mmCIF file of C-alpha atoms in Angstrom:
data_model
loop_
_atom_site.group_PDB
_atom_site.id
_atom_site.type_symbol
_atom_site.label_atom_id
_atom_site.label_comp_id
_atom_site.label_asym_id
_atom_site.label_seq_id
_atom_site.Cartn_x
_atom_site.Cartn_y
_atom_site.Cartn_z
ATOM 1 C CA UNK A 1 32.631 -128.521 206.667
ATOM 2 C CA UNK A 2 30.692 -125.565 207.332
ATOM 3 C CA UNK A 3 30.863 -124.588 210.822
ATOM 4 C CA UNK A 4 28.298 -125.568 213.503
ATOM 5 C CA UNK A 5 25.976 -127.143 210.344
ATOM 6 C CA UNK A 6 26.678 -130.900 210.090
ATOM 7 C CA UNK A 7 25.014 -132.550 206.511
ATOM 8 C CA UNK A 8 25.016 -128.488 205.027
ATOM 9 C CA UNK A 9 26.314 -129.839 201.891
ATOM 10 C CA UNK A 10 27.423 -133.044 199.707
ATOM 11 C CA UNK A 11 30.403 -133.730 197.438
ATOM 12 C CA UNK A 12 28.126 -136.755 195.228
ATOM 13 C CA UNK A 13 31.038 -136.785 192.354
ATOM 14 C CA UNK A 14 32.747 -139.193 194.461
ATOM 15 C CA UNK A 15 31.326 -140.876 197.643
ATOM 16 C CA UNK A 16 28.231 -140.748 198.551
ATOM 17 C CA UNK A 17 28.059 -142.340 202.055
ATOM 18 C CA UNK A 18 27.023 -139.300 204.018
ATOM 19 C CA UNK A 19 24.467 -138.423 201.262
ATOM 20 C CA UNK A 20 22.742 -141.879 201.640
ATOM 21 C CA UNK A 21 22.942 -141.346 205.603
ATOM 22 C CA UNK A 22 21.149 -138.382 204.865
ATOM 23 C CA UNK A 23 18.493 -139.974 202.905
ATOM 24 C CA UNK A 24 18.241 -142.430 205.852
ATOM 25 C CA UNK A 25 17.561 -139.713 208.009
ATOM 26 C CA UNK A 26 14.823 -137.858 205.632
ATOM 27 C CA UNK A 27 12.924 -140.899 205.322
ATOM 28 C CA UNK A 28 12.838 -141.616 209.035
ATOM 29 C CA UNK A 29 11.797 -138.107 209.523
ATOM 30 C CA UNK A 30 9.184 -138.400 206.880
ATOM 31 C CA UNK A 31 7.715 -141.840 208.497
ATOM 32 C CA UNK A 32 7.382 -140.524 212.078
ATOM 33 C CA UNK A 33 5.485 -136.954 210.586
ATOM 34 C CA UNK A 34 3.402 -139.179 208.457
ATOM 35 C CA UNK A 35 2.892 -141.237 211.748
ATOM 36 C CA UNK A 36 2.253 -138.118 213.912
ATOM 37 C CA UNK A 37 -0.441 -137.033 211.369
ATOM 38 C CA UNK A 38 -2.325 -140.623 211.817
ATOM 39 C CA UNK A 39 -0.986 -141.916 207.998
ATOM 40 C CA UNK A 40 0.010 -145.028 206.899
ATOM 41 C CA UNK A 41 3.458 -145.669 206.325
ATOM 42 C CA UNK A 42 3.796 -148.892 205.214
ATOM 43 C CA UNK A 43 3.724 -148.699 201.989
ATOM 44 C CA UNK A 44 4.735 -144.733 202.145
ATOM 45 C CA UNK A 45 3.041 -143.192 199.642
ATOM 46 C CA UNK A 46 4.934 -141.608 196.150
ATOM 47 C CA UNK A 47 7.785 -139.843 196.047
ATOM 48 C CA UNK A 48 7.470 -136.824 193.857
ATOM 49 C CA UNK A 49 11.014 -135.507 192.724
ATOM 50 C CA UNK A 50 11.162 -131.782 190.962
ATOM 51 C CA UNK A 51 14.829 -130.169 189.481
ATOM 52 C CA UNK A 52 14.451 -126.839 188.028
ATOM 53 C CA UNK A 53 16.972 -126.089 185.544
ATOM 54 C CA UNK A 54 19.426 -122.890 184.843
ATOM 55 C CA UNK A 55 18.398 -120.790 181.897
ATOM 56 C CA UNK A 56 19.042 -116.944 183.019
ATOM 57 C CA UNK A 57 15.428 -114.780 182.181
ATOM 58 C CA UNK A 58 13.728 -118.062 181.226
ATOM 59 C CA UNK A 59 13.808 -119.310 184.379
ATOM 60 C CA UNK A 60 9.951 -117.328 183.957
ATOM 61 C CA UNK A 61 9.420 -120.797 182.171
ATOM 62 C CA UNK A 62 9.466 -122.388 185.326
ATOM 63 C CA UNK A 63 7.651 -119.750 187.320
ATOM 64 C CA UNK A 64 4.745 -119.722 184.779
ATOM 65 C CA UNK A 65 4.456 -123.718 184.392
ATOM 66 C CA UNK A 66 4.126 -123.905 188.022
ATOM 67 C CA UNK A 67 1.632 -120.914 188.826
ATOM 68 C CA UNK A 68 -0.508 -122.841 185.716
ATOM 69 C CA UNK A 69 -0.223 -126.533 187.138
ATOM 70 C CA UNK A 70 -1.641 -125.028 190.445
ATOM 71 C CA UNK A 71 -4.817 -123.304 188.752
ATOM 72 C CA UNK A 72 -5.027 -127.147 186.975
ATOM 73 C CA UNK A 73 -5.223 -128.723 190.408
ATOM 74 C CA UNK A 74 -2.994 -131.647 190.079
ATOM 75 C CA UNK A 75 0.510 -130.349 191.268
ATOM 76 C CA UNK A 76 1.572 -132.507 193.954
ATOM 77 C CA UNK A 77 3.857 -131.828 197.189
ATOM 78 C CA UNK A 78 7.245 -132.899 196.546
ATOM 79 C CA UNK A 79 9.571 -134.554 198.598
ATOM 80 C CA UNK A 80 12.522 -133.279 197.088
ATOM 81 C CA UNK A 81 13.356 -129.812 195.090
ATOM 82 C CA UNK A 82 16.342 -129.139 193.363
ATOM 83 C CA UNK A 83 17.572 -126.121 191.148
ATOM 84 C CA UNK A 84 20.467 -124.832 189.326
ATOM 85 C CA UNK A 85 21.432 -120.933 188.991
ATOM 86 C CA UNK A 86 17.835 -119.716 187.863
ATOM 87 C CA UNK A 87 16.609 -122.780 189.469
ATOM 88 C CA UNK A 88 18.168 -121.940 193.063
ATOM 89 C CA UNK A 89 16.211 -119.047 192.791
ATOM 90 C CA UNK A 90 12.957 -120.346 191.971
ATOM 91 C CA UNK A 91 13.516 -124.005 194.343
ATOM 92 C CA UNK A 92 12.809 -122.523 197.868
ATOM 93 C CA UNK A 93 9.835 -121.199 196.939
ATOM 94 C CA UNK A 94 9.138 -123.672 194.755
ATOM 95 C CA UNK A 95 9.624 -126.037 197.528
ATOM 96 C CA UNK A 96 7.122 -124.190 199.930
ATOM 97 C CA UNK A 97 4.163 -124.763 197.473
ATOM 98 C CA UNK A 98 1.414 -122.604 195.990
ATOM 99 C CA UNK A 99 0.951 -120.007 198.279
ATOM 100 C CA UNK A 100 4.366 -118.548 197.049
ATOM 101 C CA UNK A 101 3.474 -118.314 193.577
ATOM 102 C CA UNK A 102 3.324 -114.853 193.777
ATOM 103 C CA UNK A 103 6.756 -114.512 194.780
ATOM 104 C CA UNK A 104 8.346 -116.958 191.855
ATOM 105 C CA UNK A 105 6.126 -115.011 189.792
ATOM 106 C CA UNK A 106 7.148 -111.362 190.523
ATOM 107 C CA UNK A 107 10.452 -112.635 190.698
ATOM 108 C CA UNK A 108 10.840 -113.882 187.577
ATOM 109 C CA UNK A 109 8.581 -111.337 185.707
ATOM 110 C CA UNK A 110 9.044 -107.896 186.742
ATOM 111 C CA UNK A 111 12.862 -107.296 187.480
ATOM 112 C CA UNK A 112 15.148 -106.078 184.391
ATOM 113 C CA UNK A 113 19.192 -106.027 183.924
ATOM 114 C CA UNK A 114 19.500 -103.212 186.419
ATOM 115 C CA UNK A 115 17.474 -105.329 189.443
ATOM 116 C CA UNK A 116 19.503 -107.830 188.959
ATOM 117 C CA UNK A 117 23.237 -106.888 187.987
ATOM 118 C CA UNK A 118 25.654 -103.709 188.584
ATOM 119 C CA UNK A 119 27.846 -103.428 185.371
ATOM 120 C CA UNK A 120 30.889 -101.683 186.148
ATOM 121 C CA UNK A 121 33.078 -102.382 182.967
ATOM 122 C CA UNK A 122 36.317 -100.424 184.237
ATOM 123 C CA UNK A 123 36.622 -101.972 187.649
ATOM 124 C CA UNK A 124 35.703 -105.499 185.992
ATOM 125 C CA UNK A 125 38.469 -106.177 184.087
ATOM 126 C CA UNK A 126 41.070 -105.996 186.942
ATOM 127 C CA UNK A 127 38.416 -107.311 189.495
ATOM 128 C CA UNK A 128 36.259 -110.291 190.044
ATOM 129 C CA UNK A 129 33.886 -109.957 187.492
ATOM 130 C CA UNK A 130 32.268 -107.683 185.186
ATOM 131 C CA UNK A 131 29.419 -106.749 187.549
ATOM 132 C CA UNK A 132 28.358 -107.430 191.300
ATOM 133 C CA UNK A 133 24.811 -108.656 192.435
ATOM 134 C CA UNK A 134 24.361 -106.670 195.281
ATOM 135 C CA UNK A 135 20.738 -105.801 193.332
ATOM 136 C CA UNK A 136 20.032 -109.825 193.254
ATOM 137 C CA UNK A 137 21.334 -110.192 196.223
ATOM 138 C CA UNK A 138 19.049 -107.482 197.856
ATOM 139 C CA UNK A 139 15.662 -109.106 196.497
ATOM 140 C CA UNK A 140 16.894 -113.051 197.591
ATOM 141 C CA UNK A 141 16.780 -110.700 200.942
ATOM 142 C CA UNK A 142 13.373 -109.474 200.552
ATOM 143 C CA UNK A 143 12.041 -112.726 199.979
ATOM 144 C CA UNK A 144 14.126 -115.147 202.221
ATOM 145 C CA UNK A 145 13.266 -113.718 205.502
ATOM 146 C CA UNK A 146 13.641 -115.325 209.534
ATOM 147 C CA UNK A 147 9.822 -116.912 208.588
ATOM 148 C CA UNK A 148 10.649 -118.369 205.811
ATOM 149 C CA UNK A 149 14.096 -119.665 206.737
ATOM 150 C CA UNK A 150 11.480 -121.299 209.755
ATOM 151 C CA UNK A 151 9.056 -122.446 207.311
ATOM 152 C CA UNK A 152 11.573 -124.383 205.257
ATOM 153 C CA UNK A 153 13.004 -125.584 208.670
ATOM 154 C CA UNK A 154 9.861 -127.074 209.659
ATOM 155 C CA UNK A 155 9.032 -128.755 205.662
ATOM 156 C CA UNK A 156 12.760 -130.245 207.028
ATOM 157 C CA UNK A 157 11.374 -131.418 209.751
ATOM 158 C CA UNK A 158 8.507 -133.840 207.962
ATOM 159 C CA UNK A 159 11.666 -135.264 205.509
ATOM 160 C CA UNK A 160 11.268 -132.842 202.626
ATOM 161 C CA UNK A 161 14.335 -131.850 201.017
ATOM 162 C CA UNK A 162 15.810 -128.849 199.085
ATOM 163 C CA UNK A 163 18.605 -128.521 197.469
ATOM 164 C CA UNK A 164 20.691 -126.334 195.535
ATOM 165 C CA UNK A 165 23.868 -126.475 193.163
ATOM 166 C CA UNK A 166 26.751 -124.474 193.093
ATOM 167 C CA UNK A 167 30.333 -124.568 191.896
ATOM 168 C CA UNK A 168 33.490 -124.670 193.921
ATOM 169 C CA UNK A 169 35.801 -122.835 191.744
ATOM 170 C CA UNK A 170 39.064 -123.580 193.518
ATOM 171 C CA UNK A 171 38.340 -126.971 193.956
ATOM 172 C CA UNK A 172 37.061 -127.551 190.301
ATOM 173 C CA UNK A 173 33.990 -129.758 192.315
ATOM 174 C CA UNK A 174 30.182 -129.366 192.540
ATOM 175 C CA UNK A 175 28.688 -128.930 195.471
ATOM 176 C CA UNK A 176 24.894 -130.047 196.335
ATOM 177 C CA UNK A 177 23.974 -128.113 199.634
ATOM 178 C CA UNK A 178 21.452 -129.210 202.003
ATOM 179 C CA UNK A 179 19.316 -126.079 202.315
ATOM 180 C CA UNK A 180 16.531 -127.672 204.919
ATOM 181 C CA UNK A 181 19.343 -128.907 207.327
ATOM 182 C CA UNK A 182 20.700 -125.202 206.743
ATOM 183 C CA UNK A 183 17.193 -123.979 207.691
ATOM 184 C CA UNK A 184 17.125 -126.416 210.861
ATOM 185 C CA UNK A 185 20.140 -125.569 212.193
ATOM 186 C CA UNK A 186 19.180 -122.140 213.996
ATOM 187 C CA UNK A 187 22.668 -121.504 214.248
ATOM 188 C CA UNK A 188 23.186 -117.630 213.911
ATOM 189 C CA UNK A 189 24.420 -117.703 210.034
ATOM 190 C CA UNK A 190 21.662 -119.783 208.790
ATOM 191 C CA UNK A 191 19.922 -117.205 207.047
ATOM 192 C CA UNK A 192 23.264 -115.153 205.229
ATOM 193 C CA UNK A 193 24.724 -118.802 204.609
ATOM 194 C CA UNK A 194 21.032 -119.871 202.644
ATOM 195 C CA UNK A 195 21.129 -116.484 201.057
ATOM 196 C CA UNK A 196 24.779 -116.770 200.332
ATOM 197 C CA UNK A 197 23.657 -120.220 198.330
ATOM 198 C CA UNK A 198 21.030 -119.001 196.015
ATOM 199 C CA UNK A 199 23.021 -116.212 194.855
ATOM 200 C CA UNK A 200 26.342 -118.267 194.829
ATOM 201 C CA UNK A 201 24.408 -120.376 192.364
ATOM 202 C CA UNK A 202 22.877 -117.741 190.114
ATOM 203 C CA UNK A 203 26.404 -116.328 190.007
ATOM 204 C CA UNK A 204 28.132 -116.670 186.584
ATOM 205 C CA UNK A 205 31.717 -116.669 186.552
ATOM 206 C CA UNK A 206 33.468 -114.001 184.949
ATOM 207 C CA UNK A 207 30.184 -112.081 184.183
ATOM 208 C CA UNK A 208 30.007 -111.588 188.061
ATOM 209 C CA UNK A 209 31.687 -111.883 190.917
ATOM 210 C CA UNK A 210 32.032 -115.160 192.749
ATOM 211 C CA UNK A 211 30.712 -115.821 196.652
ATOM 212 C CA UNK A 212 33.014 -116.484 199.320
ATOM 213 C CA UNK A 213 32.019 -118.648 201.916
ATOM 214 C CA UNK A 214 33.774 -119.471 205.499
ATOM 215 C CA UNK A 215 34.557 -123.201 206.044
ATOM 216 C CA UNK A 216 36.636 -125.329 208.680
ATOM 217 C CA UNK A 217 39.015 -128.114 207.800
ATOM 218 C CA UNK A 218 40.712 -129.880 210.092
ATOM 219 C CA UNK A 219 40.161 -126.932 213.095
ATOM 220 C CA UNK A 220 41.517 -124.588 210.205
ATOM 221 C CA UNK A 221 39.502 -121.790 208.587
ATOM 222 C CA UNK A 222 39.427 -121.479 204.810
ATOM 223 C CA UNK A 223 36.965 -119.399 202.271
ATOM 224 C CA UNK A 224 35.943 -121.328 199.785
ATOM 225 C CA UNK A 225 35.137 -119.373 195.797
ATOM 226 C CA UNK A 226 31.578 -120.494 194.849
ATOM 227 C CA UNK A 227 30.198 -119.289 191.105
ATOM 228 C CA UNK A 228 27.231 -120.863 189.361
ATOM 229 C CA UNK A 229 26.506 -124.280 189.298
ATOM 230 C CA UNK A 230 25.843 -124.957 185.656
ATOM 231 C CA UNK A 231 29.572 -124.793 185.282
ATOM 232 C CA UNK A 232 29.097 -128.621 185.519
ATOM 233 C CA UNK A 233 25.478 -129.509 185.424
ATOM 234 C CA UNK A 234 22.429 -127.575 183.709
ATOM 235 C CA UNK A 235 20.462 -129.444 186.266
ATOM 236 C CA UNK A 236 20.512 -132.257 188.857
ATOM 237 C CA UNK A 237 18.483 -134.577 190.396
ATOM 238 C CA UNK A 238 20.458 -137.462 192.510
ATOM 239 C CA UNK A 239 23.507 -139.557 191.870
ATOM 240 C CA UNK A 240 22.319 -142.830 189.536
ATOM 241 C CA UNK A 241 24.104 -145.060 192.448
ATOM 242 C CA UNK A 242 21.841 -143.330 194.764
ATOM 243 C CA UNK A 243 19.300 -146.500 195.612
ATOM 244 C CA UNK A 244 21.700 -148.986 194.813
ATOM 245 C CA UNK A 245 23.920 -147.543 197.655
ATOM 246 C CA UNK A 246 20.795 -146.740 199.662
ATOM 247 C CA UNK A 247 19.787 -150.799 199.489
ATOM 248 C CA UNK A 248 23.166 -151.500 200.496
ATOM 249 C CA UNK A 249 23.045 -149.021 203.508
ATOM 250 C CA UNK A 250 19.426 -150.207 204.369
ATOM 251 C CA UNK A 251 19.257 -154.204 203.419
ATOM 252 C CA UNK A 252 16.039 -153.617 201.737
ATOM 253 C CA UNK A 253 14.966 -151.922 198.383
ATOM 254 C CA UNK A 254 13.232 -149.005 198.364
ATOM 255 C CA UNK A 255 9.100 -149.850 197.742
ATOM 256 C CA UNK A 256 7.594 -146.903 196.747
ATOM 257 C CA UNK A 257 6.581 -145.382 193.771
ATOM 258 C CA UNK A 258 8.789 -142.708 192.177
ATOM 259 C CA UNK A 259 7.886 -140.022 190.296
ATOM 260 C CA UNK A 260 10.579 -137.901 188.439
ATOM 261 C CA UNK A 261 9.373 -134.160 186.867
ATOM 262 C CA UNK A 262 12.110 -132.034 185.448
ATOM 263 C CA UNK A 263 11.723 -128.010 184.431
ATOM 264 C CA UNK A 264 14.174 -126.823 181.263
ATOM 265 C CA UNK A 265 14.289 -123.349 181.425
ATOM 266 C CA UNK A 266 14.819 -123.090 177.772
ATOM 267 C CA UNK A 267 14.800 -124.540 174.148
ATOM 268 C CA UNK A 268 16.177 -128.115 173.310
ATOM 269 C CA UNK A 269 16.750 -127.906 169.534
ATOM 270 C CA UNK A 270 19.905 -125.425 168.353
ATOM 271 C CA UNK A 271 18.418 -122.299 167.051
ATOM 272 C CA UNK A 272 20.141 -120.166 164.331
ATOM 273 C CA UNK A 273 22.031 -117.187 165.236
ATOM 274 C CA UNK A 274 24.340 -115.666 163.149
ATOM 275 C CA UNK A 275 28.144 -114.359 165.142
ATOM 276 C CA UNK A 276 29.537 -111.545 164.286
ATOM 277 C CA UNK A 277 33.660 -111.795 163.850
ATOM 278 C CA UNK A 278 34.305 -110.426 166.969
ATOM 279 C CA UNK A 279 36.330 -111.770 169.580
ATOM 280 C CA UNK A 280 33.292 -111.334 172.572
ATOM 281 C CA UNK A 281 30.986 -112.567 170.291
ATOM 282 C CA UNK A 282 32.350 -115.619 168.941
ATOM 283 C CA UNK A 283 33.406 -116.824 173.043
ATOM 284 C CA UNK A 284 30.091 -115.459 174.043
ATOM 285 C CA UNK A 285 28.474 -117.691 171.195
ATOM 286 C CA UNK A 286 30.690 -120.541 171.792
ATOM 287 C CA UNK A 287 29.614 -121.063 175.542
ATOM 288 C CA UNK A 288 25.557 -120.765 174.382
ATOM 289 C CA UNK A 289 26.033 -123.572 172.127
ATOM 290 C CA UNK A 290 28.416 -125.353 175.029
ATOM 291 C CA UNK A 291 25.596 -125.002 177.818
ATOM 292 C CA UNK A 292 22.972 -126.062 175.198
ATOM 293 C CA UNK A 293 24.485 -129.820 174.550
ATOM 294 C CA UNK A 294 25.678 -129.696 178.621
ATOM 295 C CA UNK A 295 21.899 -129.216 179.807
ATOM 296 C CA UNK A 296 20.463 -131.875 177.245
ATOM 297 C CA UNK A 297 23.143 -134.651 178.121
ATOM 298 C CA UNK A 298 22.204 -133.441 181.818
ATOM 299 C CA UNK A 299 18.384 -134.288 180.704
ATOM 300 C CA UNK A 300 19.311 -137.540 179.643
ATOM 301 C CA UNK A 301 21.679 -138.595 182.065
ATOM 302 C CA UNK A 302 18.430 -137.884 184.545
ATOM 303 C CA UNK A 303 16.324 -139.746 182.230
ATOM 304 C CA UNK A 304 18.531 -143.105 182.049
ATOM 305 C CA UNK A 305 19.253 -142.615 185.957
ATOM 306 C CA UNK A 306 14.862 -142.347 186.390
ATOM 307 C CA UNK A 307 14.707 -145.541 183.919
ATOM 308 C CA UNK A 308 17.519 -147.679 185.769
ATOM 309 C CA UNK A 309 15.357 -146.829 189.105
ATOM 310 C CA UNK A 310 11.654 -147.642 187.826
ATOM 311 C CA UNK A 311 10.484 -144.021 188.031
ATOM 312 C CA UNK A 312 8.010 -141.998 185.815
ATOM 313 C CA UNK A 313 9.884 -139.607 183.947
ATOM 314 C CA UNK A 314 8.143 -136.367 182.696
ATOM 315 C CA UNK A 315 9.869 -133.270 181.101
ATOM 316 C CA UNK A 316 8.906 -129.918 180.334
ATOM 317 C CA UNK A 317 11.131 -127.499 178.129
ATOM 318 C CA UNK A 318 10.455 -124.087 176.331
ATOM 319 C CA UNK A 319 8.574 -125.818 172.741
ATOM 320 C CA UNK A 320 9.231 -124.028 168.884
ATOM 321 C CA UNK A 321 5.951 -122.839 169.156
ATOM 322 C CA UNK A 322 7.255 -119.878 171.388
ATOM 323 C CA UNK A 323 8.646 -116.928 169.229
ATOM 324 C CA UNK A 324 9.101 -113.932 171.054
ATOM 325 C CA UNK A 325 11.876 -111.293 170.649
ATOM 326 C CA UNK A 326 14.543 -111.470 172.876
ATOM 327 C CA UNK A 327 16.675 -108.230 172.775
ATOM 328 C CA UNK A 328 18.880 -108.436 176.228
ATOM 329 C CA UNK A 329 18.806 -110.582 179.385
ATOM 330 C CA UNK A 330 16.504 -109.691 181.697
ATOM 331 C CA UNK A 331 14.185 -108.014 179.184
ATOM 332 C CA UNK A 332 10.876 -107.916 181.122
ATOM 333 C CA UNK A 333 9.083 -108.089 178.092
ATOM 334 C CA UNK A 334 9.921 -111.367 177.382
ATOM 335 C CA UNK A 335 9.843 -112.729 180.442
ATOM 336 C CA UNK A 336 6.201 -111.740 180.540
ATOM 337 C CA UNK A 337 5.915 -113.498 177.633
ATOM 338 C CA UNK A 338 7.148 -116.823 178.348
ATOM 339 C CA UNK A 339 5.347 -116.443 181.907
ATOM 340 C CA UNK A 340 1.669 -116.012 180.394
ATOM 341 C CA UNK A 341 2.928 -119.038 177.281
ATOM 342 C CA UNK A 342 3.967 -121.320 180.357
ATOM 343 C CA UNK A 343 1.309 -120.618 182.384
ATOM 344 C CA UNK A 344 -1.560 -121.280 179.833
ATOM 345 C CA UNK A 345 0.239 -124.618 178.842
ATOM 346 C CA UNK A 346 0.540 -125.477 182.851
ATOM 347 C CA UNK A 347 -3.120 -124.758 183.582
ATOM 348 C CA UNK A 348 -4.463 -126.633 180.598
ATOM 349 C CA UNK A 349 -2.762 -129.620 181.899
ATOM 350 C CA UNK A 350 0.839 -129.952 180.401
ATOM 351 C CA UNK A 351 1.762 -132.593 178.315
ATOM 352 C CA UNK A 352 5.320 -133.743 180.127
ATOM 353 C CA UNK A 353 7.292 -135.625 178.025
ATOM 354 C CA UNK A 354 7.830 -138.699 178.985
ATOM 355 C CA UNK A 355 11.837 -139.119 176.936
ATOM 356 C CA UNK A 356 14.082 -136.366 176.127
ATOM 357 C CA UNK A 357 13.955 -135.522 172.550
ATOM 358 C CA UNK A 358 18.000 -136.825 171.999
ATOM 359 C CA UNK A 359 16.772 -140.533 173.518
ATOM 360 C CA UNK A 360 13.566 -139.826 171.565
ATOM 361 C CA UNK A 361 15.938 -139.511 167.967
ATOM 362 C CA UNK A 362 18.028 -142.415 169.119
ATOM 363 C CA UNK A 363 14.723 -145.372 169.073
ATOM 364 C CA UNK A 364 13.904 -143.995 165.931
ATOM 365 C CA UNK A 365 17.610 -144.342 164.542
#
């Protein structure tokens, strides 16, 4: 556990009994605000569920869709937020609404390689990784501030949820941390151990190094390697025995209205590239094509998990129709340009999809 921080984090690839306690607790806290505020809470009204996906400089897919569905007027408040690498960075603010739009867009627009990474080639190859992220780590500093550690404390507080995914690397496990009960805890490492989180999960293993973090087990103290969390999943939403376990818990189904919208920070069909015979190239090409089919079996295991569950699925991904050079990571150039392509699509009114393209193929097989 993480000192002084009870619920800070979940282990759902095996039980899930303290993450359905938790959702216990959310929803109580979300009935009493909604009863403080003179609402109705019987029926509560719909639960609007967002998970932002990994994807590196496209995560400006995400930032523009999101500054465009505000302009459009029908972006709702969600209940929960979830995000993966790029997505960790863009979920907090994400989760705080509108009025930091700004930030995801600045953030994911105007930084290049050097804002973001410190290549140090010598030092890598007997070290940790091939560059540090001091640089990320400094803006995630400049953003996530005492206020807006309290500002995410008090969304908490109403039975919102945020969460982000990393990788324990030791432990070969993914971990879903609970970043509002983080926020709510006022304890006096709050705000490194939220920071910590979002660049733990933006962290890619190898390519940088890792984040330690201090935990307690059994009275002892351990540090724990955390690296990115699409090293298992592209991007998450909840556990498909979530409400089946949650009825169980409860005695009662849940009666509300679910609404499921999911952000890929990229393309969904394979796109050409030739490989050079060289050894960095061939791994380096190898893993694109790996993460590709991970993050569109995570799309539909999200999709059949929504369908099980009665929810309205909708999906947005990066479409053919965007061409635009991309020379390096981080080239602000193209960020801009799949910003401004998002945006315009988000602000027209975007058309979600309402079935991944692979369940899509398999009704018309």
């Amino acid at each position: 556990m993480i000192p002084g921080i009870p619920n800070a984090r979940f282990w759902l690839d095996h039980d899930l009994t303290a993450f359905v306690r938790s959702m216990i607790e959310d929803a109580r806290r979300e009935s009493e605000a909604l009863t403080r505020a003179g609402m109705l809470t019987d029926p509560l009204p719909p639960v609007h569920l967002l998970a932002i996906s990994g994807g590196g400089d496209a995560g400006a897919f995400a930032a523009g869709l999101l500054g465009g569905w505000t302009v459009q007027g029908t972006r709702p408040e969600f209940k929960v937020v979830t995000g993966v690498s790029a997505g960790g960075l863009i979920a907090p603010f994400a989760f705080m609404g509108s009025r930091y739009d700004d930030v995801i867009r600045s953030v994911s627009t105007t930084i290049g390689p050097g804002d973001v990474f410190h290549r140090n080639l010598l030092t890598g190859l007997v070290g940790d990784g091939m560059a540090d992220s001091k640089p990320l780590s400094r803006i995630i500093a400049k953003y996530v501030t005492p206020e807006f550690l309290d500002a995410v404390a008090a969304e908490y507080a109403r039975g919102r949820i945020l969460q982000i995914g990393t990788t324990d690397l030791d432990a070969g496990r993914p971990v879903t941390w609970n970043m509002g009960a983080i926020a709510a805890s006022k304890t006096p490492g709050a705000l490194e151990l939220f920071r910590k989180i979002m660049l733990a999960s933006a962290s890619v293993p190898g390519a940088v190094s890792p984040v330690m973090f201090d935990v307690e087990i059994d009275g002892k103290h351990f540090q724990e390697m955390h690296v990115d969390g699409g090293v298992f999943s592209q991007v998450f939403l909840y556990p498909p025995r979530s409400l089946t376990e949650l009825q169980k818990a409860t005695g009662t189904p849940l009666r509300r209205e679910i609404r499921v919208y999911v952000i890929r920070n990229g393309r969904l069909e394979p796109k050409w590239s030739e490989t050079k015979r060289r050894t960095l190239r061939i791994g380096g090409r190898a893993i694109s094509v790996l993460t590709q089919a991970q993050g569109i079996n995570d799309l539909s295991r999200i999709y059949l998990t929504a369908k099980q569950d009665g929810a309205d699925f909708n999906l947005a991904y990066v479409g053919s129709d965007f061409e635009h050079p991309h020379e390096e990571e981080f080239d602000t150039d193209y960020m801009k340009r799949l910003f401004e392509y998002s945006y315009t699509l988000g602000a027209k009114g975007y058309p979600w999809h309402k079935v991944p393209p692979s369940e899509a193929q398999l009704r018309h097989e």
